[in-house]
Coordinates of C-alpha atoms in Angstrom, one line a residue:
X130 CA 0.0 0.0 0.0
X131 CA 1.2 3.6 -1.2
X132 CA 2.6 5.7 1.8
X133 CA 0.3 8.6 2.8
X134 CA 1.2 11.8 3.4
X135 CA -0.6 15.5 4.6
X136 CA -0.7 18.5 2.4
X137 CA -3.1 20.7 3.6
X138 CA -2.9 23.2 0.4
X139 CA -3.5 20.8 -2.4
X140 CA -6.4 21.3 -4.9
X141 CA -8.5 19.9 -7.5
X142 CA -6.1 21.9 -9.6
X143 CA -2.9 20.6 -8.4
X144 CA -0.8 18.9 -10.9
X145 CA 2.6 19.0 -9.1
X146 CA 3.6 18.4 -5.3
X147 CA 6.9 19.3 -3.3
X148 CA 7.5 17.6 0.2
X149 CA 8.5 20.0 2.3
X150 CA 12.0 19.2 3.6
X151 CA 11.4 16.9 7.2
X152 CA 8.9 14.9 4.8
X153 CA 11.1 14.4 1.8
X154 CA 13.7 13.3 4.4
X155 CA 11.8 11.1 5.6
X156 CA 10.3 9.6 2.2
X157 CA 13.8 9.4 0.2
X158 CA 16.1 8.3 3.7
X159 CA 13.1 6.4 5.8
X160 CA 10.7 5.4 3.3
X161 CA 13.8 4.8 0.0
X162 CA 11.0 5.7 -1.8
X163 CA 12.7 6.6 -5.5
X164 CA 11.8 7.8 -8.8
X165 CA 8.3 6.0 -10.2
X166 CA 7.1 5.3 -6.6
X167 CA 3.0 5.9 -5.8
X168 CA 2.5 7.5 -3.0
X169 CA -0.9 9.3 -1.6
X170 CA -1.4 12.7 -0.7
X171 CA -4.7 13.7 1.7
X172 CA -5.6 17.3 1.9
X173 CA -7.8 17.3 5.4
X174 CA -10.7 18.4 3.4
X175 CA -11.8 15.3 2.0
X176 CA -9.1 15.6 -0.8
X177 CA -7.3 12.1 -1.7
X178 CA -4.5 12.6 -4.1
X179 CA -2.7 9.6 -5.8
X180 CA 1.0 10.4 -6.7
X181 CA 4.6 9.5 -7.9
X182 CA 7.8 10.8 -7.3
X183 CA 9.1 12.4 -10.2
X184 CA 12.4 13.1 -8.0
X185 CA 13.5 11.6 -5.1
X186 CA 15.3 14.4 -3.3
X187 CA 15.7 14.4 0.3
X188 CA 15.2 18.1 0.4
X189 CA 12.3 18.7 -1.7
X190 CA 10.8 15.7 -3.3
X191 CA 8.6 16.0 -5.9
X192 CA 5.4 14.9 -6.9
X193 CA 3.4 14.5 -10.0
X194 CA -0.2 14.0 -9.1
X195 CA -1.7 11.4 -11.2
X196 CA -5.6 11.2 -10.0
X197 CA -7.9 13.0 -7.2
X198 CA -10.9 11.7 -5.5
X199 CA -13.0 14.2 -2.9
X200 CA -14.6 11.9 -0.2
X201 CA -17.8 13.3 1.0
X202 CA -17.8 14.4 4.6
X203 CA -19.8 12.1 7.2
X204 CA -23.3 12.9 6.8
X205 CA -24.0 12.2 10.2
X206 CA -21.1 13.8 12.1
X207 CA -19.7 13.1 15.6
X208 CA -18.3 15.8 17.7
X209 CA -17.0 14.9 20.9
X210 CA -16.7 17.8 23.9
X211 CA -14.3 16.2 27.0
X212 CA -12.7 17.8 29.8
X213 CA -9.0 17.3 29.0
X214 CA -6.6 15.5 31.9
X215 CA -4.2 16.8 33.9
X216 CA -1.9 14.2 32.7
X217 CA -1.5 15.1 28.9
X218 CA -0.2 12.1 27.3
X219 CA -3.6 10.3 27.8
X220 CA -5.1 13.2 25.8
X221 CA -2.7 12.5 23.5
X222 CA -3.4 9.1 23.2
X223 CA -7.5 9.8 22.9
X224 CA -6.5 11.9 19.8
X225 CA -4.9 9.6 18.3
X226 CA -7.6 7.0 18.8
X227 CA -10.7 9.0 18.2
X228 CA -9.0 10.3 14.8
X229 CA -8.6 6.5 13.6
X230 CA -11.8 5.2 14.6
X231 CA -13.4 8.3 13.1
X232 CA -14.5 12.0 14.6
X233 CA -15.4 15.4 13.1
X234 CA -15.1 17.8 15.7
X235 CA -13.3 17.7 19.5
X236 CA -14.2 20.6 21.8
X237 CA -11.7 20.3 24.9
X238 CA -14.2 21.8 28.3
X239 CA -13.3 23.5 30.9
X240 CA -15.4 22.2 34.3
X241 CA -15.5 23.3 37.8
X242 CA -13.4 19.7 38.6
X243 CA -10.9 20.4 36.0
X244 CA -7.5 19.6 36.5
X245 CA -6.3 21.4 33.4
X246 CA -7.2 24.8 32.6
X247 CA -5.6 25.5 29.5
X248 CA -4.7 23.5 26.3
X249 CA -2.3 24.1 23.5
X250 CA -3.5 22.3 20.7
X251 CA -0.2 22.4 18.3
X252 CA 1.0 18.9 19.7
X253 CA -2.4 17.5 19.4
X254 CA -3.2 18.6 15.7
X255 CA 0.2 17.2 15.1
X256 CA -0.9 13.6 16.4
X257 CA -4.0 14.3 14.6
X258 CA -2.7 14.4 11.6
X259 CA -0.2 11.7 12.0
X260 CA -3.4 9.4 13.1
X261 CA -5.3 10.6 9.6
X262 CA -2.4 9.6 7.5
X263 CA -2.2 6.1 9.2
X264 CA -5.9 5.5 9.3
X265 CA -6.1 6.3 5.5
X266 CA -9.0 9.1 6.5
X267 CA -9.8 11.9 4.2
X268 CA -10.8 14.5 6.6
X269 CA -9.4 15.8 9.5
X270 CA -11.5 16.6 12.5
X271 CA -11.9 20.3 13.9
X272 CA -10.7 20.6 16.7
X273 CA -11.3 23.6 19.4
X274 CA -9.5 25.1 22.0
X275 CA -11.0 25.2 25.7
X276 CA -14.7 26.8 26.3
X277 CA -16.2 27.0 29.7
X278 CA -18.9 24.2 30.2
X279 CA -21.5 26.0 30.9
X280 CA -20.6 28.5 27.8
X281 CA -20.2 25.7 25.5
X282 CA -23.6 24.0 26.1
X283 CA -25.8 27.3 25.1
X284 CA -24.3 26.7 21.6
X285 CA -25.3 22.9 20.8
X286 CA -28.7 21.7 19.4
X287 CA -29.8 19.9 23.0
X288 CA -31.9 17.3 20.5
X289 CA -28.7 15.6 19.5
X290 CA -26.4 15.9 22.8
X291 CA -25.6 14.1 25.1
X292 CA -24.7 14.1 28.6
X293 CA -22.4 10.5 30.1
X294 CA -22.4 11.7 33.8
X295 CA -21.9 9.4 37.2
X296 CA -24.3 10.9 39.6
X297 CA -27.8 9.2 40.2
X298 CA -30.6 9.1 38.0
X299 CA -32.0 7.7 34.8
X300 CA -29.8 7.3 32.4
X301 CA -30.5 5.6 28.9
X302 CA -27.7 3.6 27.0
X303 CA -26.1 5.5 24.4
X304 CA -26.4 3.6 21.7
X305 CA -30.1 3.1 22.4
X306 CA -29.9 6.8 21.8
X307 CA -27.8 7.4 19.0
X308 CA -29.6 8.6 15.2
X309 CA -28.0 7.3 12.3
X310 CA -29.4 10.4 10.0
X311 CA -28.7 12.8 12.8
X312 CA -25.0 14.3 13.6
X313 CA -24.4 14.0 17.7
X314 CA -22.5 15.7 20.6
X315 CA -21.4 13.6 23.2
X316 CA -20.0 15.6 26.9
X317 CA -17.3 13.6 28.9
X318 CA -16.5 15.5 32.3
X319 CA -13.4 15.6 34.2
X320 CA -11.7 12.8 36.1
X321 CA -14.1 14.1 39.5
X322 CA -17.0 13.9 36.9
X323 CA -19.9 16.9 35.9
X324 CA -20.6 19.3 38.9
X325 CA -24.2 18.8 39.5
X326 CA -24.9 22.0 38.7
X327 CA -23.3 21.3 35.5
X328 CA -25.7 18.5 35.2
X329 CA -28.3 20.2 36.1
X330 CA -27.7 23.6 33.5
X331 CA -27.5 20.7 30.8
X332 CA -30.5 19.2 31.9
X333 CA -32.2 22.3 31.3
X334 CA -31.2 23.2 27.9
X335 CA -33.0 19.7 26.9
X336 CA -29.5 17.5 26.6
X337 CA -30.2 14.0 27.8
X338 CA -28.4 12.1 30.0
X339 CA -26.9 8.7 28.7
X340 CA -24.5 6.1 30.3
X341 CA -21.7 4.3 28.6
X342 CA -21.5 1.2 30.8
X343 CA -21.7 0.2 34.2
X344 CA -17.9 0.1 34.6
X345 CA -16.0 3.6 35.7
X346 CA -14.2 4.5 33.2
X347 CA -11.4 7.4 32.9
X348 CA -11.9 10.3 30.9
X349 CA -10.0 9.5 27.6
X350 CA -11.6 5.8 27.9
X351 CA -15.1 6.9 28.1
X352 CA -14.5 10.0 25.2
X353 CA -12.7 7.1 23.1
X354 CA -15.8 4.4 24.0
X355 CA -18.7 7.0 23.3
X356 CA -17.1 7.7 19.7
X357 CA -16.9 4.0 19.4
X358 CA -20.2 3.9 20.7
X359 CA -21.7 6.0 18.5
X360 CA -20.1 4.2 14.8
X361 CA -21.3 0.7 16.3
X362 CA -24.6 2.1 16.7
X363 CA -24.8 3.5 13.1
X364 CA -23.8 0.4 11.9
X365 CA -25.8 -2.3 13.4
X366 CA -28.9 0.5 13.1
X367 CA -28.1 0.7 9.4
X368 CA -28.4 -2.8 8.9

C-alpha cells in the first residue's frame, strides 16, 4: 500500500507536489521511496490525491499527481466535547484513537473539577494528523480550544447531545440513543465527573443524559468508547 502523506494546500487543480523538507527526508532516507514510486497525498478536506515521485530528493521531493478523488464528509457527524486531563499524554493518546476510529469535531471543556485549565492544541493537531495519514482518512476533524462548560452547552442543538455523567438518576444507553441520520455531541466531564450543577444547566437546555456502561471508566476511555459507541450504533442500526 502507497505511503500517505498531509498537504493541507492541495487542490483539484494541483498537478505537481513538493514535500516540504522533514517529509522528503523522511520519504527518500526512511521510506527509499525513489523515482516512479505511488504515493498518496490527503488534503484534510476530504481531498485524496494519488502520486509518484518524479524526483527523489531528500530536500524537496517532488510529486506529480496522477488522479484526485474528494470523499464526502460524514453525513451524520460526531463531535465529541471532553474535559481534557491533567496528565497530557492520555489526551494524546484519545487523539490519536478517536482520529482513527473516526470523529469530526473535538471541543476540549473547561469544568469546575478540572485539572487542566488551558490546552495548547499544536501537539495535538500534530498527532491528529499523523493518526489521519495512518488511518487512510480523508478529513481531519476540527478541533477547538478550551470553552467554559456551561458557555459551550448554550451553543449545541440539546436534541442531539448528550450528557455520560456518574451521579444518580435515569440514564439511557447510548447507543439506544444514538440517530443514524442525525450528527451527535457527546459531553465527557473531568476525572471528578460533571458538577451537578453542571448537570443540572445541561438538563435544562433539553441535553439528555446517557450512560456508557456500568464500569468507571477514565476520561479518555469513556470520550474514546462514546465515539466508538456512536459508529457501532450507526452500523448495526443501518443494517
Amino acid at each position: 500500500m502507497p505511503h500517505t502523506f498531509f498537504a493541507p494546500d492541495l487542490t483539484a487543480e494541483t498537478s505537481t507536489h513538493t514535500l516540504p523538507e522533514d517529509e522528503s527526508k523522511h520519504a527518500v532516507r526512511v521510506l527509499r521511496l525513489s523515482a516512479g514510486d505511488a504515493v498518496v497525498l490527503v488534503n484534510g478536506r476530504g481531498g485524496v490525491f494519488e502520486a509518484e515521485v518524479t524526483e527523489a530528493h531528500p530536500k524537496r521531493c517532488q510529486l506529480r499527481i496522477t488522479q484526485h478523488e474528494q470523499v464526502p464528509p460524514r453525513p451524520a457527524p460526531i463531535h465529541l466535547a471532553v474535559a481534557p486531563t491533567k496528565n497530557l499524554d492520555r489526551m494524546e493518546w484519545l487523539v490519536e484513537k478517536a482520529v482513527e476510529i473516526g470523529v469530526d469535531r473535538i471541543t476540549f471543556l473547561r469544568c469546575a473539577r478540572s485539572e487542566r485549565r488551558d490546552l495548547k492544541l499544536e501537539r495535538l493537531e500534530k498527532i491528529a494528523v499523523s493518526a489521519l495519514k495512518q488511518s487512510s482518512q480523508a478529513w481531519l476533524p476540527q478541533m477547538d480550544e478550551m470553552q467554559d462548560f456551561k458557555a459551550f452547552v448554550t451553543g449545541v442543538v440539546p436534541e442531539t447531545t448528550f450528557i455520560a455523567h456518574l451521579e444518580e438518576g435515569e440514564r439511557t444507553a447510548l447507543a439506544q440513543v444514538v440517530d443514524a441520520e442525525a450528527g451527535c455531541c457527546v459531553l465527557i466531564g473531568p476525572e471528578g465527573d460533571f458538577t451537578p450543577d453542571e448537570i443540572g444547566a445541561a438538563f435544562t437546555l433539553g441535553i439528555r443524559p446517557v450512560t456508557l456502561g456500568s464500569s468507571r471508566l477514565r476520561t479518555e476511555t469513556a470520550a474514546l468508547a462514546a465515539v466508538h459507541t456512536v459508529h457501532v450504533a450507526r452500523e448495526l442500526g443501518g443494517r
